[in-house]
Amino acid sequence: MKKLTAVLGSALMFSVSSFASDTDLLNQAKNLFKPLPKVANNPENPVTQVKVKLGKMLYYDTRLSRSNIISCNSCHNLARYGVDNTPTSVGHKWAIGPRNAPTVYNAALHIAQFWDGRAKDVEEQALGPILNPIEMGMPTKERVVKVVKSIPEYVELFKKAFPNDSDPVKFENIGKAIGAFERTLMTPSRFDEFLNGNTNALTKKEKRGLKTFISVGCAGCHNGPAIGGTMFMKFGQVEEYWKETYPYVLKESPAIKVDFGRFGVTKNKADMFVFKVPSLRNIAETYPYFHDGSVWKLEDAVRIMAKTQLGKDLTDQQVEDIVAFLKSLTGKLPEDALKTPVLPPSTDKTPKPEF
Amino acid sequence: MKKLTAVLGSALMFSVSSFASDTDLLNQAKNLFKPLPKVANNPENPVTQVKVKLGKMLYYDTRLSRSNIISCNSCHNLARYGVDNTPTSVGHKWAIGPRNAPTVYNAALHIAQFWDGRAKDVEEQALGPILNPIEMGMPTKERVVKVVKSIPEYVELFKKAFPNDSDPVKFENIGKAIGAFERTLMTPSRFDEFLNGNTNALTKKEKRGLKTFISVGCAGCHNGPAIGGTMFMKFGQVEEYWKETYPYVLKESPAIKVDFGRFGVTKNKADMFVFKVPSLRNIAETYPYFHDGSVWKLEDAVRIMAKTQLGKDLTDQQVEDIVAFLKSLTGKLPEDALKTPVLPPSTDKTPKPEF
């Protein structure tokens, strides 16, 4: 009987301490992270139903590219967690891009867009690839507008989506429509349930991983609702990143060079090798990793980050636990986004594809 | 009063004669065409729910291509009536194909697949582009199977889709799964309602167009449930097709050459310039037209067909009416097909993309 009481007592103690430590962890996590909002609002571009409908159509429409075969969805495939799972993307005339295509899911929450932050929000970002000669390859804004204006169904939707605009079908509004759609691309996961107070939403291992993620220092940069995307940081705080990543570059990969990152935007020496800290939402699905897509295994990426950014050699157990936690960030993809819209036909006025 | 009776009488007569002529037209049409089935069955490859689910995933999966960026849906875009609306498609390393990509909607009803009929059914067809070096560019069947086998979710689905197969994940079964999915891609339209007895399902103009379509001779080849796809026929019965189509070839188009058609398959001289008669279902949406995608306007295509195949110069009114009828063949796209499936992640064993 004494023995039983002792056993029960220690079980109770363990349970209490586990409860206490779960609550501690939850409180710590709440200070660092936030659950995802339903929509990432932008007062300058209110998210309306008709704007989202239009934006989704444009997102899937290959006619926004010169060849008429590349859409936003080509490289940011919504069925594959918003990426193309290649090191760097293929664009117009099979041009190979210099950086890995980041996911559009939850991207609207980031401090800025692109790896180097050269666009301030998703509205601005959406327009970049359309005109980039090695992406969708449209020669001019005017041509993009001409395409959209040539399709009556689009003209109608632009009027409805931008009712106070005297010239609704214009280039910036294409970005606003796509941006509004992207603001709905949130992917809540079990981690959000945890942050909302349900400490059983994560397994023991995942909680141990979360603890390690915080204690090792990962959350110093990967924080906020997107678990990243809140700041710019040098890749290679402790040692040059390429020493760690280059051994992983595939022989089939596009020729990857040392990338100066944000320096290319600001021309400020302090921004050399500085990149936006990527979101870790859905990270297990959005391989390969880093701005150069050099590393395919999440375990390797975690190890490299600890080494280059924190100067730490993680144990196998730490890596395993962190990866378990990161997998809990794989969220539910919004069903509406995956319902491909039937796109209206071109007309005689629509510019023909050019290869 | 006499006058009124006379007017009423003639209105009644007109209505009776219009009714009689509608019934005649319906009977004529019923002899030539058939409503679409729900599913285009194939006893050798029964359409089951799990096979369709698997086939749909494979249809959308870019990992069936060497680069991991091209899927069946890239050229046969379900959101654009199963085509890419370009003259001829772009494939691996931006190779430009020699023939226009036909729609997958209703294709399972055709006598054979491809413009030259070199595959007997959709199951066989589906495998062609995967291995074609200028399409999806996979080097070998074995590599395709290796990709699929490396993804546990696919292995499970193959087991369920082919329960009596001791080796379910094999190349032919990829074709069978995609084929089963394609057998569900039927797009009934108002014309099917008409064929089912509702003579008011078509407008007067459309009925006049149908009448012209039959009386001019179009239905001699374009018949059956897909309004085409039932036979092979020489393109250029009366005069060489290229005399009519080449003036339409865009300067941006891929270099189009005279195409020997089915002769390439059979090496039989009688098959020179012979092609499968294409389906006219959704034809208004699946521009540009002909095996070379040379002609963008449906009116032009109709005129050229009458000239080259029947030796007839249609009047503007005839063309207008036939086009009105053809537009009534634009059907409802199946909602399920447009719900993009979330695709399972790759694993360490999945071959990496090659550019």
XYZ file of C-alpha atoms in Angstrom, chain A residues 62-309:
248
model
C -0.716 31.654 -67.551
C -1.576 34.574 -69.839
C 0.227 36.874 -67.413
C 3.422 35.414 -68.898
C 4.862 36.182 -72.318
C 4.717 32.531 -73.405
C 1.263 31.979 -71.897
C 2.565 28.893 -70.144
C 3.785 30.271 -66.780
C 1.497 31.449 -63.993
C 2.219 32.449 -60.375
C 1.127 28.913 -59.544
C 3.871 27.400 -61.739
C 6.611 28.202 -59.209
C 4.365 28.768 -56.191
C 2.276 25.622 -56.601
C -0.581 25.783 -54.107
C -0.942 21.992 -54.225
C 2.691 21.676 -53.068
C 2.537 24.111 -50.144
C 3.188 27.100 -52.376
C 6.554 26.077 -53.822
C 7.990 24.110 -56.758
C 10.384 21.956 -54.708
C 13.292 22.655 -57.025
C 16.535 24.410 -56.002
C 15.736 27.493 -58.068
C 12.895 27.974 -60.521
C 12.752 27.692 -64.288
C 11.336 30.693 -66.153
C 10.836 32.083 -69.667
C 12.870 30.203 -72.283
C 14.028 27.773 -69.554
C 16.039 30.464 -67.764
C 17.158 29.231 -64.347
C 16.610 31.718 -61.537
C 19.215 32.617 -58.937
C 17.161 31.962 -55.776
C 14.762 29.387 -54.378
C 11.066 30.246 -54.807
C 9.641 30.936 -51.324
C 6.156 29.775 -50.434
C 3.210 32.133 -50.839
C 1.398 30.565 -47.894
C 1.543 32.911 -44.896
C 3.935 35.161 -46.850
C 1.669 38.184 -46.462
C 2.711 38.302 -42.803
C 6.363 38.970 -43.606
C 8.107 42.272 -42.968
C 8.919 42.468 -46.711
C 8.900 40.203 -49.770
C 11.589 38.280 -51.712
C 14.682 36.846 -50.035
C 16.298 40.278 -50.187
C 13.181 42.202 -49.133
C 13.100 44.318 -52.270
C 9.285 44.508 -52.323
C 7.440 45.936 -49.359
C 4.407 43.671 -49.466
C 2.679 40.898 -51.422
C 0.900 43.483 -53.587
C 4.235 44.801 -54.829
C 5.874 41.371 -54.945
C 3.201 39.874 -57.190
C 4.149 42.237 -60.000
C 7.877 41.481 -59.953
C 7.982 38.036 -61.603
C 5.510 39.076 -64.325
C 8.022 41.541 -65.777
C 11.190 39.645 -64.884
C 12.738 38.452 -68.170
C 13.871 35.187 -66.572
C 10.535 34.501 -64.903
C 7.238 35.265 -66.666
C 9.034 37.478 -69.164
C 6.386 40.074 -70.024
C 8.104 42.873 -71.950
C 6.090 45.775 -70.487
C 3.390 46.673 -67.965
C 1.302 47.917 -70.880
C 1.295 44.483 -72.449
C 0.109 42.877 -69.227
C -2.713 45.403 -68.949
C -3.559 44.847 -72.627
C -3.965 41.118 -71.988
C -6.297 41.664 -69.060
C -8.280 44.410 -70.820
C -8.836 42.141 -73.817
C -10.852 39.684 -71.704
C -14.326 41.092 -70.849
C -14.816 38.833 -67.802
C -11.675 40.334 -66.253
C -12.705 43.906 -67.032
C -16.006 43.299 -65.221
C -14.267 41.816 -62.199
C -11.765 44.674 -61.985
C -14.651 47.146 -61.981
C -16.280 45.262 -59.127
C -13.052 44.752 -57.196
C -11.991 48.404 -57.497
C -15.335 50.230 -57.546
C -13.908 53.646 -56.654
C -11.156 53.543 -59.233
C -11.772 55.489 -62.423
C -9.256 53.251 -64.226
C -9.692 49.872 -62.529
C -7.751 47.698 -64.990
C -4.247 48.925 -64.282
C -0.993 47.232 -63.484
C -0.919 48.056 -59.742
C -4.426 46.670 -59.360
C -3.282 43.326 -60.751
C -0.828 43.268 -57.835
C -3.532 44.349 -55.417
C -5.894 41.595 -56.547
C -3.232 38.876 -56.379
C -2.034 40.327 -53.079
C -5.549 40.211 -51.612
C -5.802 36.548 -52.624
C -2.425 35.801 -51.016
C -3.574 37.488 -47.804
C -6.067 34.637 -47.431
C -3.426 31.924 -47.782
C -3.022 31.110 -44.098
C -2.279 27.547 -42.978
C -3.026 27.031 -39.274
C -1.535 23.883 -37.759
C -1.498 22.048 -34.455
C 1.017 24.601 -33.215
C -1.709 27.265 -33.370
C -3.923 25.076 -31.208
C -1.046 24.848 -28.765
C -0.556 28.623 -28.770
C -4.271 28.990 -28.171
C -3.858 27.089 -24.917
C -4.274 23.403 -25.764
C -0.961 22.011 -24.523
C -1.996 18.526 -25.689
C -2.056 19.648 -29.293
C 1.661 18.846 -29.522
C 3.237 15.485 -28.675
C 5.876 15.176 -25.964
C 8.595 14.983 -28.567
C 7.306 18.049 -30.379
C 7.204 19.979 -27.117
C 10.767 18.877 -26.349
C 11.655 20.094 -29.841
C 9.964 23.430 -29.250
C 11.858 23.802 -25.978
C 15.143 23.046 -27.738
C 14.207 25.383 -30.595
C 13.837 28.170 -28.042
C 16.761 27.301 -25.755
C 19.279 26.776 -28.556
C 18.418 30.219 -29.931
C 16.474 29.491 -33.170
C 13.523 31.570 -31.973
C 15.798 34.604 -31.732
C 15.180 35.051 -35.453
C 12.361 32.626 -36.267
C 9.499 34.162 -34.337
C 6.141 35.892 -34.765
C 3.053 34.346 -36.358
C 4.966 32.969 -39.361
C 7.841 31.660 -37.173
C 10.100 33.866 -39.261
C 9.652 36.671 -41.733
C 9.966 39.341 -39.032
C 13.529 40.538 -39.709
C 16.606 40.516 -41.923
C 19.712 38.677 -40.768
C 23.118 37.793 -42.112
C 23.315 34.192 -43.307
C 26.601 33.200 -41.733
C 26.670 34.995 -38.365
C 29.413 32.781 -37.061
C 30.931 31.295 -40.197
C 30.488 31.776 -43.955
C 27.335 29.993 -44.978
C 28.714 28.571 -48.210
C 31.322 26.526 -46.359
C 28.418 24.539 -44.968
C 25.942 24.589 -47.855
C 28.138 24.125 -50.917
C 28.965 20.485 -50.287
C 25.216 19.891 -50.661
C 24.812 21.547 -54.055
C 23.597 18.956 -56.573
C 25.510 18.392 -59.746
C 22.178 18.907 -61.557
C 21.561 22.180 -59.766
C 21.783 25.467 -61.566
C 25.179 27.106 -61.165
C 24.878 28.582 -57.696
C 27.114 31.510 -56.848
C 27.845 33.340 -53.625
C 24.797 35.551 -53.191
C 25.251 39.015 -51.672
C 21.624 39.086 -50.561
C 20.198 42.387 -49.382
C 23.405 44.246 -50.308
C 22.116 44.117 -53.875
C 19.130 46.204 -52.808
C 20.662 48.680 -50.339
C 24.305 48.753 -51.553
C 25.098 49.009 -47.869
C 28.106 46.852 -46.904
C 26.424 45.880 -43.657
C 23.779 44.133 -45.745
C 26.227 41.761 -47.399
C 24.933 38.171 -47.181
C 21.877 39.460 -45.363
C 18.543 37.788 -46.177
C 15.039 37.915 -44.840
C 14.654 35.242 -42.170
C 12.298 32.743 -43.838
C 9.082 31.522 -42.270
C 9.198 27.990 -40.884
C 5.488 27.351 -41.423
C 5.155 24.191 -43.589
C 8.940 23.942 -43.682
C 8.903 20.125 -43.875
C 7.017 20.424 -47.184
C 8.940 23.299 -48.766
C 12.311 21.670 -49.410
C 14.932 22.247 -50.717
C 16.195 24.799 -48.196
C 17.917 28.184 -48.048
C 17.934 30.982 -50.611
C 19.918 28.739 -52.953
C 17.845 25.591 -52.450
C 21.070 23.726 -51.804
C 19.970 21.445 -48.971
C 17.184 18.863 -49.319
C 16.995 17.316 -45.855
C 15.406 19.244 -43.035
C 17.792 17.613 -40.551
C 20.786 18.935 -42.508
C 19.264 22.393 -42.751
C 18.685 22.522 -38.984
C 22.250 21.435 -38.289
C 23.675 23.988 -40.721
C 21.630 26.808 -39.241
C 22.803 26.033 -35.713
C 26.389 25.967 -36.951
C 26.444 29.063 -39.163
C 24.116 31.281 -37.135
